[in-house]
Coordinates of C-alpha atoms in Angstrom, one line a residue:
M1 CA -55.6 -90.2 -85.1
R2 CA -56.1 -87.2 -82.8
L3 CA -53.1 -86.0 -80.8
D4 CA -54.6 -86.5 -77.4
K5 CA -55.7 -90.0 -78.3
F6 CA -52.3 -90.9 -79.7
L7 CA -50.5 -89.7 -76.6
K8 CA -52.8 -91.9 -74.5
T9 CA -52.5 -94.9 -76.8
A10 CA -48.7 -94.7 -77.0
R11 CA -48.7 -94.4 -73.2
I12 CA -46.8 -91.1 -73.3
I13 CA -49.5 -89.5 -71.1
K14 CA -51.6 -91.7 -68.9
R15 CA -55.1 -90.2 -69.6
R16 CA -56.7 -88.5 -72.6
P17 CA -58.2 -85.6 -70.7
I18 CA -54.8 -84.8 -69.3
A19 CA -53.2 -85.0 -72.8
K20 CA -55.9 -82.6 -74.0
K21 CA -55.1 -80.2 -71.1
V22 CA -51.4 -80.3 -71.9
A23 CA -52.1 -79.6 -75.6
D24 CA -54.5 -76.8 -74.7
N25 CA -51.8 -75.1 -72.6
K26 CA -49.6 -75.0 -75.8
K27 CA -47.0 -77.5 -74.4
I28 CA -47.0 -79.8 -77.4
K29 CA -45.5 -79.2 -80.9
I30 CA -45.8 -81.3 -84.0
N31 CA -43.0 -80.7 -86.5
G32 CA -42.1 -77.5 -84.7
K33 CA -45.6 -76.0 -84.7
I34 CA -47.8 -75.7 -81.6
A35 CA -50.6 -78.3 -81.8
K36 CA -54.1 -78.5 -80.5
S37 CA -55.5 -81.7 -79.0
A38 CA -57.6 -82.4 -82.1
T39 CA -54.6 -82.1 -84.5
N40 CA -54.1 -85.3 -86.6
V41 CA -50.9 -87.2 -85.9
N42 CA -49.2 -88.9 -89.0
M43 CA -46.4 -91.4 -89.4
G44 CA -43.0 -89.6 -89.4
D45 CA -44.2 -86.6 -87.3
I46 CA -41.9 -85.3 -84.7
L47 CA -43.6 -84.5 -81.4
E48 CA -42.2 -82.2 -78.7
V49 CA -44.0 -82.6 -75.4
E50 CA -43.4 -80.6 -72.2
Y51 CA -45.2 -82.5 -69.4
F52 CA -44.6 -81.4 -65.8
N53 CA -40.8 -81.4 -65.4
R54 CA -39.8 -83.2 -68.5
Y55 CA -39.3 -82.6 -72.2
M56 CA -39.6 -85.4 -74.7
K57 CA -38.9 -85.3 -78.4
I58 CA -40.5 -88.3 -80.1
E59 CA -40.8 -89.6 -83.7
V60 CA -44.1 -91.3 -84.6
L61 CA -43.3 -94.7 -86.2
E62 CA -46.8 -95.9 -86.5
V63 CA -50.3 -94.6 -86.0
P64 CA -52.7 -97.4 -84.9
K65 CA -56.3 -97.7 -86.0
G66 CA -57.5 -98.2 -82.4
N67 CA -56.2 -99.2 -79.0
V68 CA -53.1 -101.3 -78.7
K69 CA -51.8 -103.7 -76.1
K70 CA -49.4 -102.4 -73.5
E71 CA -46.5 -104.5 -74.9
K72 CA -47.0 -103.0 -78.4
A73 CA -47.3 -99.4 -77.3
S74 CA -43.5 -98.9 -77.3
E75 CA -43.4 -99.9 -81.0
L76 CA -45.5 -96.8 -82.0
I77 CA -42.8 -94.2 -81.1
K78 CA -39.0 -93.7 -81.1
V79 CA -37.7 -91.4 -78.3
I80 CA -35.2 -89.0 -79.8
E81 CA -34.5 -86.9 -76.8
T82 CA -35.6 -86.6 -73.2
K83 CA -34.5 -84.2 -70.5
K84 CA -35.7 -82.6 -67.2
I85 CA -36.8 -79.0 -67.3
E86 CA -37.2 -76.5 -64.6
T87 CA -40.8 -75.4 -64.0
N88 CA -42.5 -72.8 -62.0
E89 CA -44.4 -74.9 -59.4
L90 CA -47.4 -72.5 -59.6
A91 CA -47.6 -72.9 -63.4
F92 CA -48.3 -76.6 -63.3
L93 CA -50.9 -78.5 -61.3
E94 CA -50.1 -81.9 -59.9
E95 CA -51.8 -84.8 -61.8
D96 CA -54.2 -85.4 -58.9
E97 CA -55.3 -81.7 -59.0
L98 CA -55.9 -82.1 -62.8
D99 CA -58.1 -85.1 -62.1
E100 CA -60.2 -83.1 -59.7
E101 CA -60.8 -80.3 -62.2
L102 CA -62.0 -82.7 -64.9

């Protein structure tokens, strides 16, 4: 499954176009390497995501074949670490501004 679709399906990032934009800005790593939005996600991969003012390190427990119910989404991942990060306000757009661009 593509990285941007997995992030949406696992409910890490709310919308797929936003997940794509985050990946295109080199804010997502898979197993320590910067990943593009079309990169395949596999079981056991470690994702590092910088999204607005937070950093998340996540292990992929399962890659679904399609969409999953909201209740099952948390079973796809295991959060290893999460922390707030300082950001330059000009470097990131608010989510509403991202929606307007797309």
